[in-house]
Amino acid sequence: MSVAESLRPAPSSMLPRVIVKRRRARPLFARHPWLFAGSIERVEGDAADGAEVVVESHDGEFIARGLYNGQSQIRVRLYSWQPDQALDAACWRARLADAVRLRRDVLGLDDPAGACRLVFSEADAISGLVVDRYGPWLVAQVTSLAIAERLGVFTHLLVELCRPRGIYLRTERGVAAAEGLRISDGPIGGDVPVEPVRITEDDLVYEVDIRTGQKTGFYLDQRENRRAMARYARGRRVLDVFCYTGGFALAAARAGASEVLGVDVSEAAVAAARSNAALNGLGAVRFEAADAFEFMHERAAEGEAGGYGMVILDPPKFARHTRSLDAALRGYHRANRLAVDLIEPDGILVTCSCSGHVSRADFAAILGGVAEESGRSIQILAERGQAADHPVSASCLETSYLKCFIARVV
């Protein structure tokens, strides 16, 4: 069966069958959306990459309908646990409409000048698709070959449901090789913004480069953590490390911090952060391009130990694979150890990890190790996660990836 043929609805009895090994089916019955290659006993029928298949238990019991990819370790992504529900345009439209309704009607994230995540992959039952809205523009990321094969369908539906000025496709590092994708960044619908897009968050204006910025251009998942941080920033001297384009730094300055310094290794990010500060008329914030670890080490050596009332750490993903977990934990320990040296007594540490392979328990243990090594007491005041427009699926806890701890350093 060709991929084109597989896009047309078909009864489950006509689809290729993927048989799961004995004692490997329970998570799938519980609606976990990933079937890994090592859990498959056999495939019956011609399952082309991108084609719709039926997944059955070792005993022949129907589990779900999904999309197959023989090039990926996630061999089948599951989308429907109903035998008669085809994975067709009607299915995708219902999923997208539900995702949009959550952000608009439940979360109230419908400010036309604002930004939010409209579709969050597994959490919105569309594994392999992420869509962010920046004002009138949409930015899509595709991490599944089968979704990429249906990109035209999703583009048409997003235009129908959201009426954007344009949709821009962004790719993610390493995903193309892992999934066998042959797509590249570029417009997939409507116009393309020539200049950075301006968005508003809590009366702050940010310029977002949706074509070349990190992720899709801005860290939307930290929205509510920026608000939580701001309540502690007033009157404090704040250091925002890994500041990117100034999200935390500007929120701290607006909240009344006495002084804010943002640091990032990217010259382009620092330039954007400076532009954002000027755009908002914030004079108490400045930015510097430097390696984060070297900067913190040098500041402590230059007599700045204990010189900050708040240090914010929002580093990039340190662990992209389980095999890099140990190195990531060492990196987080080093970053937090350096940060604690710079914090005054009764100061605040805001520390984050977007590495899904690092658990909350692991992250808390890092702070425990830093407390022991530094000889200072660290009290965790709040354990936070990603913003509500990045919901966590109870059936796929891997969708819970962001950790943000706000702590008092005594």
CSV table of C-alpha atoms in Angstrom, one decimal:
chain,number,residue,atom,x,y,z
A,1,MET,CA,0.0,0.0,0.0
A,2,SER,CA,1.4,3.4,-0.9
A,3,VAL,CA,1.3,6.4,1.4
A,4,ALA,CA,-1.1,8.2,-0.9
A,5,GLU,CA,-3.5,5.2,-0.7
A,6,SER,CA,-3.0,5.1,3.1
A,7,LEU,CA,-4.3,8.6,3.5
A,8,ARG,CA,-7.8,7.5,2.3
A,9,PRO,CA,-10.1,6.2,5.0
A,10,ALA,CA,-10.2,2.4,5.3
A,11,PRO,CA,-12.0,0.0,7.6
A,12,SER,CA,-9.6,-1.5,10.2
A,13,SER,CA,-10.1,-5.0,8.7
A,14,MET,CA,-8.3,-3.8,5.5
A,15,LEU,CA,-5.3,-2.3,7.2
A,16,PRO,CA,-1.9,-3.9,7.9
A,17,ARG,CA,-1.7,-5.3,11.4
A,18,VAL,CA,1.1,-4.8,13.9
A,19,ILE,CA,1.2,-7.5,16.5
A,20,VAL,CA,2.6,-6.5,19.9
A,21,LYS,CA,4.8,-8.9,21.9
A,22,ARG,CA,3.3,-10.7,24.9
A,23,ARG,CA,3.3,-8.6,28.1
A,24,ARG,CA,4.2,-5.4,26.1
A,25,ALA,CA,0.6,-4.2,25.4
A,26,ARG,CA,-0.5,-2.8,28.7
A,27,PRO,CA,0.8,0.7,28.3
A,28,LEU,CA,-0.9,0.9,24.9
A,29,PHE,CA,-4.2,-0.2,26.3
A,30,ALA,CA,-3.7,2.6,28.8
A,31,ARG,CA,-3.4,5.0,25.8
A,32,HIS,CA,0.3,5.6,25.7
A,33,PRO,CA,0.8,6.8,22.1
A,34,TRP,CA,4.2,5.2,21.3
A,35,LEU,CA,4.8,1.6,20.2
A,36,PHE,CA,8.6,1.0,20.0
A,37,ALA,CA,10.3,-1.3,17.6
A,38,GLY,CA,11.4,-3.7,20.4
A,39,SER,CA,7.9,-4.3,21.5
A,40,ILE,CA,6.7,-5.6,18.1
A,41,GLU,CA,6.4,-9.3,17.4
A,42,ARG,CA,5.5,-9.1,13.7
A,43,VAL,CA,3.8,-7.0,11.0
A,44,GLU,CA,1.2,-8.6,8.8
A,45,GLY,CA,0.5,-6.9,5.5
A,46,ASP,CA,2.3,-4.2,3.6
A,47,ALA,CA,2.9,-1.4,6.1
A,48,ALA,CA,4.5,1.4,4.2
A,49,ASP,CA,6.2,4.2,6.0
A,50,GLY,CA,3.5,6.8,6.9
A,51,ALA,CA,0.7,4.3,6.4
A,52,GLU,CA,-2.2,3.7,8.8
A,53,VAL,CA,-2.1,0.4,10.6
A,54,VAL,CA,-4.0,-1.5,13.2
A,55,VAL,CA,-2.2,-2.5,16.4
A,56,GLU,CA,-3.3,-5.7,18.1
A,57,SER,CA,-2.2,-7.6,21.2
A,58,HIS,CA,-0.4,-11.0,21.0
A,59,ASP,CA,-3.9,-12.6,21.5
A,60,GLY,CA,-5.4,-10.7,18.6
A,61,GLU,CA,-7.3,-8.1,20.6
A,62,PHE,CA,-7.7,-4.6,19.0
A,63,ILE,CA,-5.6,-1.9,20.7
A,64,ALA,CA,-5.5,1.1,18.5
A,65,ARG,CA,-5.1,2.6,15.0
A,66,GLY,CA,-1.9,4.3,14.3
A,67,LEU,CA,0.7,5.5,11.8
A,68,TYR,CA,3.7,3.4,10.9
A,69,ASN,CA,7.3,4.3,10.4
A,70,GLY,CA,9.8,1.6,9.8
A,71,GLN,CA,12.7,4.1,10.0
A,72,SER,CA,11.9,5.2,13.6
A,73,GLN,CA,12.4,3.6,17.0
A,74,ILE,CA,8.9,4.8,17.6
A,75,ARG,CA,7.6,2.3,15.0
A,76,VAL,CA,3.9,3.2,15.4
A,77,ARG,CA,2.4,6.4,16.8
A,78,LEU,CA,-1.1,5.6,18.1
A,79,TYR,CA,-4.0,8.1,17.6
A,80,SER,CA,-7.3,6.3,18.0
A,81,TRP,CA,-8.5,3.6,20.3
A,82,GLN,CA,-11.7,3.1,18.4
A,83,PRO,CA,-11.7,0.5,15.7
A,84,ASP,CA,-14.0,2.4,13.4
A,85,GLN,CA,-12.3,5.8,13.6
A,86,ALA,CA,-10.2,6.4,10.5
A,87,LEU,CA,-7.2,8.7,10.8
A,88,ASP,CA,-8.5,11.0,8.1
A,89,ALA,CA,-9.1,14.7,7.7
A,90,ALA,CA,-12.2,14.6,9.8
A,91,CYS,CA,-10.3,13.1,12.7
A,92,TRP,CA,-7.5,15.6,12.4
A,93,ARG,CA,-9.9,18.5,12.2
A,94,ALA,CA,-11.7,17.4,15.4
A,95,ARG,CA,-8.3,17.1,17.2
A,96,LEU,CA,-7.1,20.5,16.0
A,97,ALA,CA,-10.5,22.2,16.9
A,98,ASP,CA,-10.3,20.7,20.4
A,99,ALA,CA,-6.8,22.0,20.8
A,100,VAL,CA,-7.8,25.5,19.7
A,101,ARG,CA,-10.8,25.4,21.9
A,102,LEU,CA,-8.7,24.7,25.0
A,103,ARG,CA,-6.5,27.7,24.4
A,104,ARG,CA,-9.3,30.0,23.5
A,105,ASP,CA,-12.3,29.0,25.7
A,106,VAL,CA,-10.6,27.4,28.7
A,107,LEU,CA,-7.3,29.2,29.1
A,108,GLY,CA,-8.3,32.5,27.6
A,109,LEU,CA,-5.2,32.8,25.5
A,110,ASP,CA,-7.0,34.4,22.5
A,111,ASP,CA,-5.4,37.9,22.7
A,112,PRO,CA,-4.7,38.7,19.0
A,113,ALA,CA,-1.5,40.4,20.0
A,114,GLY,CA,-0.4,37.5,22.3
A,115,ALA,CA,1.2,34.2,21.8
A,116,CYS,CA,0.5,30.6,22.9
A,117,ARG,CA,1.1,27.0,22.0
A,118,LEU,CA,-1.9,25.9,20.0
A,119,VAL,CA,-1.0,22.2,19.5
A,120,PHE,CA,1.3,20.2,21.8
A,121,SER,CA,1.9,16.9,20.1
A,122,GLU,CA,0.9,13.9,22.3
A,123,ALA,CA,-0.8,16.1,24.9
A,124,ASP,CA,-3.3,17.1,22.2
A,125,ALA,CA,-3.6,13.6,20.7
A,126,ILE,CA,-1.6,14.6,17.6
A,127,SER,CA,1.7,12.9,18.2
A,128,GLY,CA,4.4,14.5,16.0
A,129,LEU,CA,2.9,18.0,15.6
A,130,VAL,CA,3.6,21.2,17.5
A,131,VAL,CA,2.0,24.5,16.5
A,132,ASP,CA,2.6,27.9,18.2
A,133,ARG,CA,0.7,31.1,17.5
A,134,TYR,CA,2.6,34.5,17.5
A,135,GLY,CA,-0.1,37.1,16.9
A,136,PRO,CA,-1.5,36.4,13.4
A,137,TRP,CA,1.3,33.9,12.5
A,138,LEU,CA,1.6,30.2,13.1
A,139,VAL,CA,4.8,28.3,13.4
A,140,ALA,CA,4.6,24.5,13.0
A,141,GLN,CA,7.1,21.8,14.0
A,142,VAL,CA,6.8,18.3,12.7
A,143,THR,CA,8.6,15.4,14.4
A,144,SER,CA,6.9,12.4,12.7
A,145,LEU,CA,7.2,11.2,9.1
A,146,ALA,CA,3.6,10.3,8.9
A,147,ILE,CA,2.5,13.8,10.0
A,148,ALA,CA,4.9,15.2,7.5
A,149,GLU,CA,3.2,13.1,4.8
A,150,ARG,CA,0.0,14.8,5.8
A,151,LEU,CA,1.3,18.3,6.2
A,152,GLY,CA,-0.9,19.6,3.4
A,153,VAL,CA,-4.0,18.4,5.2
A,154,PHE,CA,-2.9,20.0,8.5
A,155,THR,CA,-2.0,23.2,6.8
A,156,HIS,CA,-5.4,23.4,5.1
A,157,LEU,CA,-7.2,22.7,8.5
A,158,LEU,CA,-5.1,25.2,10.4
A,159,VAL,CA,-5.9,27.9,7.8
A,160,GLU,CA,-9.6,27.0,8.1
A,161,LEU,CA,-9.7,27.0,11.9
A,162,CYS,CA,-7.3,29.9,12.7
A,163,ARG,CA,-7.2,32.2,9.7
A,164,PRO,CA,-3.5,33.1,10.1
A,165,ARG,CA,-1.6,35.5,7.9
A,166,GLY,CA,0.8,32.7,7.3
A,167,ILE,CA,2.3,29.4,8.6
A,168,TYR,CA,6.0,28.8,8.8
A,169,LEU,CA,7.6,25.3,9.2
A,170,ARG,CA,10.5,24.8,11.6
A,171,THR,CA,12.6,21.7,11.9
A,172,GLU,CA,14.2,20.4,15.1
A,173,ARG,CA,17.8,19.2,15.3
A,174,GLY,CA,18.3,15.5,15.1
A,175,VAL,CA,14.6,14.6,14.3
A,176,ALA,CA,15.0,14.4,10.5
A,177,ALA,CA,17.6,11.6,10.9
A,178,ALA,CA,15.7,9.8,13.6
A,179,GLU,CA,12.4,9.8,11.7
A,180,GLY,CA,13.5,9.8,8.0
A,181,LEU,CA,12.1,13.2,7.4
A,182,ARG,CA,12.8,15.1,4.2
A,183,ILE,CA,11.5,18.6,5.1
A,184,SER,CA,13.2,21.9,5.6
A,185,ASP,CA,12.3,25.3,7.2
A,186,GLY,CA,10.1,27.5,5.1
A,187,PRO,CA,6.6,28.9,4.5
A,188,ILE,CA,3.8,26.3,4.1
A,189,GLY,CA,0.9,28.8,3.8
A,190,GLY,CA,0.3,32.5,3.4
A,191,ASP,CA,2.8,35.2,3.8
A,192,VAL,CA,6.2,35.1,5.7
A,193,PRO,CA,7.0,38.0,8.1
A,194,VAL,CA,10.1,39.8,7.0
A,195,GLU,CA,10.7,41.5,10.4
A,196,PRO,CA,10.4,39.9,13.8
A,197,VAL,CA,6.9,39.5,15.0
A,198,ARG,CA,5.8,41.6,18.0
A,199,ILE,CA,3.9,39.9,20.8
A,200,THR,CA,2.6,41.1,24.1
A,201,GLU,CA,2.9,39.2,27.4
A,202,ASP,CA,1.8,40.8,30.7
A,203,ASP,CA,2.2,44.3,29.3
A,204,LEU,CA,5.7,43.6,28.0
A,205,VAL,CA,6.4,43.6,24.2
A,206,TYR,CA,8.8,41.1,22.7
A,207,GLU,CA,10.0,40.8,19.2
A,208,VAL,CA,10.2,37.1,18.0
A,209,ASP,CA,12.1,35.9,15.1
A,210,ILE,CA,10.0,32.9,14.0
A,211,ARG,CA,12.3,31.9,11.2
A,212,THR,CA,15.7,31.6,13.1
A,213,GLY,CA,15.0,31.8,16.8
A,214,GLN,CA,15.4,29.0,19.3
A,215,LYS,CA,12.5,26.4,19.3
A,216,THR,CA,9.8,28.3,17.4
A,217,GLY,CA,11.2,31.7,18.4
A,218,PHE,CA,10.3,32.2,22.1
A,219,TYR,CA,10.0,30.2,25.3
A,220,LEU,CA,6.2,30.2,25.6
A,221,ASP,CA,6.4,27.3,28.1
A,222,GLN,CA,7.9,29.7,30.7
A,223,ARG,CA,5.1,32.3,30.6
A,224,GLU,CA,3.7,31.4,34.0
A,225,ASN,CA,7.1,30.9,35.6
A,226,ARG,CA,8.1,34.4,34.6
A,227,ARG,CA,5.0,35.6,36.5
A,228,ALA,CA,5.9,33.5,39.5
A,229,MET,CA,9.5,34.8,39.5
A,230,ALA,CA,8.4,38.4,39.2
A,231,ARG,CA,6.8,38.4,42.7
A,232,TYR,CA,10.3,37.9,44.2
A,233,ALA,CA,12.3,40.3,42.0
A,234,ARG,CA,11.3,43.7,43.5
A,235,GLY,CA,14.3,45.6,44.9
A,236,ARG,CA,16.7,42.8,44.1
A,237,ARG,CA,19.8,42.8,42.0
A,238,VAL,CA,19.1,40.1,39.4
A,239,LEU,CA,21.3,37.9,37.2
A,240,ASP,CA,19.5,36.1,34.4
A,241,VAL,CA,21.8,33.4,33.0
A,242,PHE,CA,21.1,31.7,29.7
A,243,CYS,CA,18.8,34.7,29.2
A,244,TYR,CA,18.1,34.2,25.4
A,245,THR,CA,16.0,37.2,24.2
A,246,GLY,CA,15.3,38.5,27.8
A,247,GLY,CA,12.1,36.8,28.8
A,248,PHE,CA,12.9,36.5,32.5
A,249,ALA,CA,15.2,39.5,32.6
A,250,LEU,CA,12.5,41.9,31.3
A,251,ALA,CA,9.9,40.5,33.6
A,252,ALA,CA,12.2,41.0,36.6
A,253,ALA,CA,12.9,44.6,35.5
A,254,ARG,CA,9.3,45.4,35.0
A,255,ALA,CA,8.5,43.9,38.5
A,256,GLY,CA,10.9,46.4,40.1
A,257,ALA,CA,14.3,44.8,40.3
A,258,SER,CA,16.9,47.3,41.2
A,259,GLU,CA,19.3,46.1,38.5
A,260,VAL,CA,19.1,43.2,36.0
A,261,LEU,CA,21.9,41.7,34.0
A,262,GLY,CA,21.2,39.0,31.4
A,263,VAL,CA,23.9,36.7,30.0
A,264,ASP,CA,23.8,34.5,27.0
A,265,VAL,CA,26.5,33.0,24.7
A,266,SER,CA,24.6,33.9,21.6
A,267,GLU,CA,25.4,37.4,20.2
A,268,ALA,CA,22.2,37.4,18.2
A,269,ALA,CA,20.1,36.5,21.3
A,270,VAL,CA,21.7,39.3,23.3
A,271,ALA,CA,21.1,41.8,20.5
A,272,ALA,CA,17.4,40.8,20.5
A,273,ALA,CA,17.3,41.1,24.3
A,274,ARG,CA,18.7,44.6,24.2
A,275,SER,CA,16.2,45.6,21.5
A,276,ASN,CA,13.4,44.2,23.6
A,277,ALA,CA,14.5,46.2,26.6
A,278,ALA,CA,14.6,49.3,24.6
A,279,LEU,CA,11.2,48.6,23.1
A,280,ASN,CA,9.8,48.5,26.6
A,281,GLY,CA,11.7,51.5,27.9
A,282,LEU,CA,13.5,49.4,30.6
A,283,GLY,CA,16.7,51.2,31.6
A,284,ALA,CA,17.6,49.0,34.6
A,285,VAL,CA,18.4,46.0,32.5
A,286,ARG,CA,21.4,45.3,30.4
A,287,PHE,CA,22.8,42.2,28.6
A,288,GLU,CA,26.2,40.7,27.9
A,289,ALA,CA,27.3,38.0,25.5
A,290,ALA,CA,29.4,35.4,27.4
A,291,ASP,CA,29.7,31.7,28.2
A,292,ALA,CA,27.4,31.2,31.2
A,293,PHE,CA,29.7,28.9,33.1
A,294,GLU,CA,32.8,31.0,32.6
A,295,PHE,CA,30.9,34.2,33.4
A,296,MET,CA,29.6,32.9,36.8
A,297,HIS,CA,33.0,31.5,37.7
A,298,GLU,CA,34.7,34.8,36.8
A,299,ARG,CA,32.1,36.9,38.7
A,300,ALA,CA,32.7,34.9,41.9
A,301,ALA,CA,36.5,35.2,41.4
A,302,GLU,CA,36.2,38.9,40.9
A,303,GLY,CA,34.5,39.5,44.3
A,304,GLU,CA,30.8,39.2,43.2
A,305,ALA,CA,30.2,36.2,45.4
A,306,GLY,CA,27.0,36.9,47.3
A,307,GLY,CA,26.4,39.9,45.1
A,308,TYR,CA,23.0,39.1,43.7
A,309,GLY,CA,19.6,38.9,45.3
A,310,MET,CA,18.3,36.6,42.6
A,311,VAL,CA,19.9,34.3,40.0
A,312,ILE,CA,17.8,32.8,37.3
A,313,LEU,CA,19.0,29.7,35.4
A,314,ASP,CA,17.2,28.6,32.2
A,315,PRO,CA,19.7,26.6,30.3
A,316,PRO,CA,19.1,24.8,27.0
A,317,LYS,CA,18.3,21.1,27.0
A,318,PHE,CA,21.3,19.3,28.5
A,319,ALA,CA,20.0,15.7,28.0
A,320,ARG,CA,18.6,14.9,24.5
A,321,HIS,CA,19.0,11.1,25.1
A,322,THR,CA,19.1,8.8,28.1
A,323,ARG,CA,22.8,8.1,27.3
A,324,SER,CA,23.6,11.8,28.0
A,325,LEU,CA,21.8,11.9,31.3
A,326,ASP,CA,24.8,11.6,33.5
A,327,ALA,CA,26.6,14.4,31.7
A,328,ALA,CA,23.5,16.5,31.9
A,329,LEU,CA,23.2,16.0,35.7
A,330,ARG,CA,26.8,17.1,36.1
A,331,GLY,CA,26.1,20.2,34.0
A,332,TYR,CA,23.0,21.1,36.1
A,333,HIS,CA,25.0,20.6,39.3
A,334,ARG,CA,27.8,22.8,38.1
A,335,ALA,CA,25.5,25.6,36.9
A,336,ASN,CA,23.5,25.6,40.2
A,337,ARG,CA,26.7,25.4,42.3
A,338,LEU,CA,28.1,28.5,40.5
A,339,ALA,CA,24.8,30.3,40.9
A,340,VAL,CA,24.5,29.7,44.6
A,341,ASP,CA,28.0,31.2,45.2
A,342,LEU,CA,26.7,34.4,43.6
A,343,ILE,CA,23.5,34.7,45.7
A,344,GLU,CA,23.3,36.8,48.9
A,345,PRO,CA,21.9,35.3,52.1
A,346,ASP,CA,18.1,35.1,51.9
A,347,GLY,CA,18.5,35.4,48.1
A,348,ILE,CA,16.3,33.6,45.5
A,349,LEU,CA,17.4,30.9,43.0
A,350,VAL,CA,15.1,30.3,40.0
A,351,THR,CA,16.4,27.2,38.3
A,352,CYS,CA,15.0,25.4,35.4
A,353,SER,CA,15.5,22.2,33.3
A,354,CYS,CA,13.7,21.5,30.0
A,355,SER,CA,15.4,18.1,29.7
A,356,GLY,CA,12.6,15.5,29.8
A,357,HIS,CA,15.1,12.8,30.7
A,358,VAL,CA,15.8,14.6,34.0
A,359,SER,CA,13.1,13.8,36.5
A,360,ARG,CA,11.9,16.2,39.2
A,361,ALA,CA,13.4,13.9,41.8
A,362,ASP,CA,16.8,14.1,40.0
A,363,PHE,CA,16.5,17.9,39.8
A,364,ALA,CA,15.7,18.3,43.5
A,365,ALA,CA,18.6,16.0,44.3
A,366,ILE,CA,20.9,18.3,42.4
A,367,LEU,CA,19.9,21.1,44.7
A,368,GLY,CA,20.5,18.8,47.7
A,369,GLY,CA,24.0,18.1,46.4
A,370,VAL,CA,24.6,21.8,45.9
A,371,ALA,CA,23.5,22.6,49.4
A,372,GLU,CA,25.8,20.0,50.8
A,373,GLU,CA,28.8,21.1,48.8
A,374,SER,CA,28.3,24.8,49.4
A,375,GLY,CA,27.4,24.5,53.0
A,376,ARG,CA,24.3,26.6,52.5
A,377,SER,CA,20.6,25.8,53.2
A,378,ILE,CA,18.4,25.7,50.1
A,379,GLN,CA,14.6,25.8,50.7
A,380,ILE,CA,12.4,25.0,47.7
A,381,LEU,CA,9.5,27.4,47.8
A,382,ALA,CA,7.8,26.3,44.6
A,383,GLU,CA,8.0,23.4,42.2
A,384,ARG,CA,6.6,24.5,38.9
A,385,GLY,CA,6.3,23.1,35.3
A,386,GLN,CA,5.3,24.3,31.9
A,387,ALA,CA,2.5,26.8,31.1
A,388,ALA,CA,-1.0,25.4,30.8
A,389,ASP,CA,-1.0,25.7,27.0
A,390,HIS,CA,1.6,22.9,27.2
A,391,PRO,CA,-0.7,20.5,29.0
A,392,VAL,CA,0.5,17.1,30.3
A,393,SER,CA,-1.2,14.0,29.1
A,394,ALA,CA,-2.0,11.6,31.9
A,395,SER,CA,-1.5,8.8,29.4
A,396,CYS,CA,1.9,10.1,28.3
A,397,LEU,CA,3.8,11.5,31.2
A,398,GLU,CA,6.7,12.2,28.9
A,399,THR,CA,4.8,15.4,28.0
A,400,SER,CA,5.8,16.7,31.4
A,401,TYR,CA,9.3,18.0,30.7
A,402,LEU,CA,9.9,21.4,32.2
A,403,LYS,CA,11.0,21.8,35.8
A,404,CYS,CA,11.2,25.3,37.4
A,405,PHE,CA,12.2,25.4,41.1
A,406,ILE,CA,12.0,28.7,43.0
A,407,ALA,CA,14.2,28.4,46.1
A,408,ARG,CA,15.5,30.5,49.0
A,409,VAL,CA,19.3,30.3,49.6
A,410,VAL,CA,20.1,31.0,53.2
